[in-house]
């Protein structure tokens, strides 16, 4: 996947997930270009088919690292940088709160389900990592016990986190 295709795919992904409006697509592409420190690039006018967010972000992060925008190719730096990308394309907190409250007035379960899906759509909850978690059930005298080895939250180096805060 080229960087241009990844940029177009990320904007299209955000549009499909309702994170941006159709009128904001050009703005979203320009925002992505700005964060990546690119003046422009060739990208497809229309992206069709399924969009794998993890693959799109990996392409953008690899490009940013190759060009020196992402100084270190570590989990911490990559997480902080892709969080910055997604954060720029996520509705403002007031909009999220307003939507949650409106749904909550209908049903707390509906609001919670929406927020969980929203958190996955924005990559706050990383679907690709959760899929790697190891899970099984074990019988106990108290009933079946769900056991999970959580691989979706890698340990983070505090020094790397502090250094990454100074990323452009």
PDB file of C-alpha atoms in Angstrom:
ATOM      1  CA  UNK A   1       0.000   0.000   0.000  1.00  0.00           C
ATOM      2  CA  UNK A   2       1.394   3.406  -0.941  1.00  0.00           C
ATOM      3  CA  UNK A   3       1.374   6.356   1.424  1.00  0.00           C
ATOM      4  CA  UNK A   4      -1.089   8.141  -0.850  1.00  0.00           C
ATOM      5  CA  UNK A   5      -3.450   5.181  -0.816  1.00  0.00           C
ATOM      6  CA  UNK A   6      -3.135   4.957   2.988  1.00  0.00           C
ATOM      7  CA  UNK A   7      -3.975   8.660   3.374  1.00  0.00           C
ATOM      8  CA  UNK A   8      -7.039   8.329   1.142  1.00  0.00           C
ATOM      9  CA  UNK A   9      -8.028   5.132   2.949  1.00  0.00           C
ATOM     10  CA  UNK A  10      -7.771   6.739   6.384  1.00  0.00           C
ATOM     11  CA  UNK A  11      -9.971   9.640   5.308  1.00  0.00           C
ATOM     12  CA  UNK A  12     -12.477   7.208   3.763  1.00  0.00           C
ATOM     13  CA  UNK A  13     -12.408   5.025   6.893  1.00  0.00           C
ATOM     14  CA  UNK A  14     -13.208   8.045   9.069  1.00  0.00           C
ATOM     15  CA  UNK A  15     -16.040   8.997   6.734  1.00  0.00           C
ATOM     16  CA  UNK A  16     -17.529   5.487   6.782  1.00  0.00           C
ATOM     17  CA  UNK A  17     -17.333   5.310  10.569  1.00  0.00           C
ATOM     18  CA  UNK A  18     -19.010   8.698  10.974  1.00  0.00           C
ATOM     19  CA  UNK A  19     -15.951  10.357  12.498  1.00  0.00           C
ATOM     20  CA  UNK A  20     -16.015  13.035   9.798  1.00  0.00           C
ATOM     21  CA  UNK A  21     -18.698  14.364   7.459  1.00  0.00           C
ATOM     22  CA  UNK A  22     -18.488  14.194   3.648  1.00  0.00           C
ATOM     23  CA  UNK A  23     -17.778  17.931   3.554  1.00  0.00           C
ATOM     24  CA  UNK A  24     -14.729  17.348   5.799  1.00  0.00           C
ATOM     25  CA  UNK A  25     -12.944  14.760   3.644  1.00  0.00           C
ATOM     26  CA  UNK A  26     -10.546  17.236   1.995  1.00  0.00           C
ATOM     27  CA  UNK A  27      -9.877  18.796   5.404  1.00  0.00           C
ATOM     28  CA  UNK A  28      -9.133  15.314   6.802  1.00  0.00           C
ATOM     29  CA  UNK A  29      -6.647  14.571   4.018  1.00  0.00           C
ATOM     30  CA  UNK A  30      -4.950  17.941   4.587  1.00  0.00           C
ATOM     31  CA  UNK A  31      -4.805  17.251   8.335  1.00  0.00           C
ATOM     32  CA  UNK A  32      -3.176  13.868   7.749  1.00  0.00           C
ATOM     33  CA  UNK A  33      -0.678  15.452   5.335  1.00  0.00           C
ATOM     34  CA  UNK A  34       0.143  18.122   7.932  1.00  0.00           C
ATOM     35  CA  UNK A  35       0.759  15.605  10.721  1.00  0.00           C
ATOM     36  CA  UNK A  36       2.922  13.525   8.374  1.00  0.00           C
ATOM     37  CA  UNK A  37       4.761  16.698   7.281  1.00  0.00           C
ATOM     38  CA  UNK A  38       3.941  16.147   3.637  1.00  0.00           C
ATOM     39  CA  UNK A  39       3.194  18.989   1.228  1.00  0.00           C
ATOM     40  CA  UNK A  40       1.005  16.664  -0.790  1.00  0.00           C
ATOM     41  CA  UNK A  41       0.959  13.274  -2.434  1.00  0.00           C
ATOM     42  CA  UNK A  42      -0.830  11.336  -5.113  1.00  0.00           C
ATOM     43  CA  UNK A  43      -3.850   9.560  -3.719  1.00  0.00           C
ATOM     44  CA  UNK A  44      -6.860   7.802  -5.102  1.00  0.00           C
ATOM     45  CA  UNK A  45      -9.979   9.897  -5.552  1.00  0.00           C
ATOM     46  CA  UNK A  46     -12.107   7.020  -4.300  1.00  0.00           C
ATOM     47  CA  UNK A  47     -11.299   4.077  -2.055  1.00  0.00           C
ATOM     48  CA  UNK A  48     -13.484   1.003  -2.400  1.00  0.00           C
ATOM     49  CA  UNK A  49     -13.659  -2.250  -0.481  1.00  0.00           C
ATOM     50  CA  UNK A  50     -12.833  -3.039   3.113  1.00  0.00           C
ATOM     51  CA  UNK A  51     -10.366  -0.810   4.932  1.00  0.00           C
ATOM     52  CA  UNK A  52      -8.007  -2.448   7.432  1.00  0.00           C
ATOM     53  CA  UNK A  53      -7.280   0.386   9.866  1.00  0.00           C
ATOM     54  CA  UNK A  54      -4.234  -1.332  11.382  1.00  0.00           C
ATOM     55  CA  UNK A  55      -2.689  -1.835   7.926  1.00  0.00           C
ATOM     56  CA  UNK A  56      -3.422   1.772   6.921  1.00  0.00           C
ATOM     57  CA  UNK A  57      -1.876   3.162  10.105  1.00  0.00           C
ATOM     58  CA  UNK A  58       1.144   0.845   9.807  1.00  0.00           C
ATOM     59  CA  UNK A  59       1.773   2.146   6.281  1.00  0.00           C
ATOM     60  CA  UNK A  60       1.606   5.758   7.475  1.00  0.00           C
ATOM     61  CA  UNK A  61       3.798   5.059  10.507  1.00  0.00           C
ATOM     62  CA  UNK A  62       6.390   3.226   8.405  1.00  0.00           C
ATOM     63  CA  UNK A  63       6.512   6.171   5.997  1.00  0.00           C
ATOM     64  CA  UNK A  64       6.790   8.671   8.864  1.00  0.00           C
ATOM     65  CA  UNK A  65       9.657   6.686  10.369  1.00  0.00           C
ATOM     66  CA  UNK A  66      11.496   6.356   7.031  1.00  0.00           C
ATOM     67  CA  UNK A  67      11.312  10.137   6.560  1.00  0.00           C
ATOM     68  CA  UNK A  68      12.377  10.922  10.154  1.00  0.00           C
ATOM     69  CA  UNK A  69       9.019  12.308  11.277  1.00  0.00           C
ATOM     70  CA  UNK A  70       8.690   9.384  13.696  1.00  0.00           C
ATOM     71  CA  UNK A  71      12.121   9.326  15.362  1.00  0.00           C
ATOM     72  CA  UNK A  72      11.959   5.819  16.792  1.00  0.00           C
ATOM     73  CA  UNK A  73      10.196   2.743  15.462  1.00  0.00           C
ATOM     74  CA  UNK A  74       8.998   1.414  18.824  1.00  0.00           C
ATOM     75  CA  UNK A  75       5.557   0.427  20.089  1.00  0.00           C
ATOM     76  CA  UNK A  76       5.395   3.530  22.280  1.00  0.00           C
ATOM     77  CA  UNK A  77       6.323   5.998  19.540  1.00  0.00           C
ATOM     78  CA  UNK A  78       4.060   4.275  17.015  1.00  0.00           C
ATOM     79  CA  UNK A  79       1.139   4.254  19.467  1.00  0.00           C
ATOM     80  CA  UNK A  80       1.559   7.916  20.305  1.00  0.00           C
ATOM     81  CA  UNK A  81       1.865   8.911  16.660  1.00  0.00           C
ATOM     82  CA  UNK A  82      -1.136   6.934  15.431  1.00  0.00           C
ATOM     83  CA  UNK A  83      -3.105   8.262  18.405  1.00  0.00           C
ATOM     84  CA  UNK A  84      -2.226  11.760  17.239  1.00  0.00           C
ATOM     85  CA  UNK A  85      -3.441  10.935  13.722  1.00  0.00           C
ATOM     86  CA  UNK A  86      -6.712   9.432  14.935  1.00  0.00           C
ATOM     87  CA  UNK A  87      -7.200  12.163  17.537  1.00  0.00           C
ATOM     88  CA  UNK A  88      -7.085  14.807  14.827  1.00  0.00           C
ATOM     89  CA  UNK A  89      -9.856  12.983  12.950  1.00  0.00           C
ATOM     90  CA  UNK A  90     -12.074  12.215  15.929  1.00  0.00           C
ATOM     91  CA  UNK A  91     -15.100  14.327  16.857  1.00  0.00           C
ATOM     92  CA  UNK A  92     -14.512  16.862  19.596  1.00  0.00           C
ATOM     93  CA  UNK A  93     -15.268  15.773  23.176  1.00  0.00           C
ATOM     94  CA  UNK A  94     -18.403  17.926  23.376  1.00  0.00           C
ATOM     95  CA  UNK A  95     -19.818  16.167  20.303  1.00  0.00           C
ATOM     96  CA  UNK A  96     -19.061  12.732  21.745  1.00  0.00           C
ATOM     97  CA  UNK A  97     -20.628  13.651  25.086  1.00  0.00           C
ATOM     98  CA  UNK A  98     -23.705  15.080  23.368  1.00  0.00           C
ATOM     99  CA  UNK A  99     -24.213  11.901  21.328  1.00  0.00           C
ATOM    100  CA  UNK A 100     -23.645   9.684  24.366  1.00  0.00           C
ATOM    101  CA  UNK A 101     -26.181  11.634  26.435  1.00  0.00           C
ATOM    102  CA  UNK A 102     -28.772  11.524  23.660  1.00  0.00           C
ATOM    103  CA  UNK A 103     -28.373   7.765  23.357  1.00  0.00           C
ATOM    104  CA  UNK A 104     -28.331   7.378  27.139  1.00  0.00           C
ATOM    105  CA  UNK A 105     -31.718   9.107  27.320  1.00  0.00           C
ATOM    106  CA  UNK A 106     -33.019   6.291  25.100  1.00  0.00           C
ATOM    107  CA  UNK A 107     -31.125   3.499  26.851  1.00  0.00           C
ATOM    108  CA  UNK A 108     -27.931   3.292  28.926  1.00  0.00           C
ATOM    109  CA  UNK A 109     -27.094   0.033  27.133  1.00  0.00           C
ATOM    110  CA  UNK A 110     -27.456   1.695  23.737  1.00  0.00           C
ATOM    111  CA  UNK A 111     -25.151   4.536  24.816  1.00  0.00           C
ATOM    112  CA  UNK A 112     -22.549   2.145  26.197  1.00  0.00           C
ATOM    113  CA  UNK A 113     -22.650  -0.062  23.093  1.00  0.00           C
ATOM    114  CA  UNK A 114     -22.215   2.998  20.876  1.00  0.00           C
ATOM    115  CA  UNK A 115     -19.291   4.295  22.931  1.00  0.00           C
ATOM    116  CA  UNK A 116     -17.561   0.909  22.889  1.00  0.00           C
ATOM    117  CA  UNK A 117     -17.902   0.734  19.092  1.00  0.00           C
ATOM    118  CA  UNK A 118     -16.754   4.380  18.794  1.00  0.00           C
ATOM    119  CA  UNK A 119     -13.686   3.590  20.926  1.00  0.00           C
ATOM    120  CA  UNK A 120     -12.794   0.744  18.576  1.00  0.00           C
ATOM    121  CA  UNK A 121     -13.491   2.829  15.465  1.00  0.00           C
ATOM    122  CA  UNK A 122     -11.114   5.542  16.703  1.00  0.00           C
ATOM    123  CA  UNK A 123      -8.471   2.921  17.546  1.00  0.00           C
ATOM    124  CA  UNK A 124      -8.557   3.826  21.253  1.00  0.00           C
ATOM    125  CA  UNK A 125      -9.460   0.179  21.744  1.00  0.00           C
ATOM    126  CA  UNK A 126      -7.162  -1.581  19.295  1.00  0.00           C
ATOM    127  CA  UNK A 127      -9.083  -4.373  17.585  1.00  0.00           C
ATOM    128  CA  UNK A 128      -5.958  -5.834  15.986  1.00  0.00           C
ATOM    129  CA  UNK A 129      -4.307  -6.303  19.379  1.00  0.00           C
ATOM    130  CA  UNK A 130      -7.384  -7.619  21.154  1.00  0.00           C
ATOM    131  CA  UNK A 131      -7.564 -10.320  18.489  1.00  0.00           C
ATOM    132  CA  UNK A 132      -4.128 -11.511  19.675  1.00  0.00           C
ATOM    133  CA  UNK A 133      -5.257 -12.001  23.297  1.00  0.00           C
ATOM    134  CA  UNK A 134      -5.243 -15.608  24.453  1.00  0.00           C
ATOM    135  CA  UNK A 135      -8.495 -16.716  26.106  1.00  0.00           C
ATOM    136  CA  UNK A 136      -9.846 -19.956  27.491  1.00  0.00           C
ATOM    137  CA  UNK A 137     -12.271 -21.265  30.086  1.00  0.00           C
ATOM    138  CA  UNK A 138     -11.280 -23.391  33.058  1.00  0.00           C
ATOM    139  CA  UNK A 139     -13.657 -25.373  35.249  1.00  0.00           C
ATOM    140  CA  UNK A 140     -13.521 -24.516  38.952  1.00  0.00           C
ATOM    141  CA  UNK A 141     -15.568 -25.532  41.952  1.00  0.00           C
ATOM    142  CA  UNK A 142     -17.361 -22.161  41.628  1.00  0.00           C
ATOM    143  CA  UNK A 143     -18.191 -22.515  37.950  1.00  0.00           C
ATOM    144  CA  UNK A 144     -16.419 -21.800  34.701  1.00  0.00           C
ATOM    145  CA  UNK A 145     -13.623 -19.244  34.957  1.00  0.00           C
ATOM    146  CA  UNK A 146     -12.727 -17.043  31.974  1.00  0.00           C
ATOM    147  CA  UNK A 147      -8.961 -16.634  31.701  1.00  0.00           C
ATOM    148  CA  UNK A 148      -7.358 -14.078  29.400  1.00  0.00           C
ATOM    149  CA  UNK A 149      -3.729 -13.281  28.716  1.00  0.00           C
ATOM    150  CA  UNK A 150      -3.912  -9.641  27.725  1.00  0.00           C
ATOM    151  CA  UNK A 151      -1.479  -9.032  24.887  1.00  0.00           C
ATOM    152  CA  UNK A 152      -3.273  -5.898  23.708  1.00  0.00           C
ATOM    153  CA  UNK A 153      -1.639  -3.569  26.239  1.00  0.00           C
ATOM    154  CA  UNK A 154       2.145  -3.872  25.938  1.00  0.00           C
ATOM    155  CA  UNK A 155       4.296  -2.496  28.719  1.00  0.00           C
ATOM    156  CA  UNK A 156       5.425   1.023  27.970  1.00  0.00           C
ATOM    157  CA  UNK A 157       8.743   2.581  28.835  1.00  0.00           C
ATOM    158  CA  UNK A 158       8.139   5.801  30.841  1.00  0.00           C
ATOM    159  CA  UNK A 159      11.249   7.435  29.319  1.00  0.00           C
ATOM    160  CA  UNK A 160      10.010   6.700  25.796  1.00  0.00           C
ATOM    161  CA  UNK A 161       6.582   8.100  26.653  1.00  0.00           C
ATOM    162  CA  UNK A 162       8.144  11.309  27.996  1.00  0.00           C
ATOM    163  CA  UNK A 163      10.378  11.657  24.922  1.00  0.00           C
ATOM    164  CA  UNK A 164       7.482  10.992  22.564  1.00  0.00           C
ATOM    165  CA  UNK A 165       5.517  13.883  24.045  1.00  0.00           C
ATOM    166  CA  UNK A 166       7.966  16.139  22.249  1.00  0.00           C
ATOM    167  CA  UNK A 167       7.109  14.661  18.852  1.00  0.00           C
ATOM    168  CA  UNK A 168       6.118  17.199  16.212  1.00  0.00           C
TER     169      UNK A 168
END
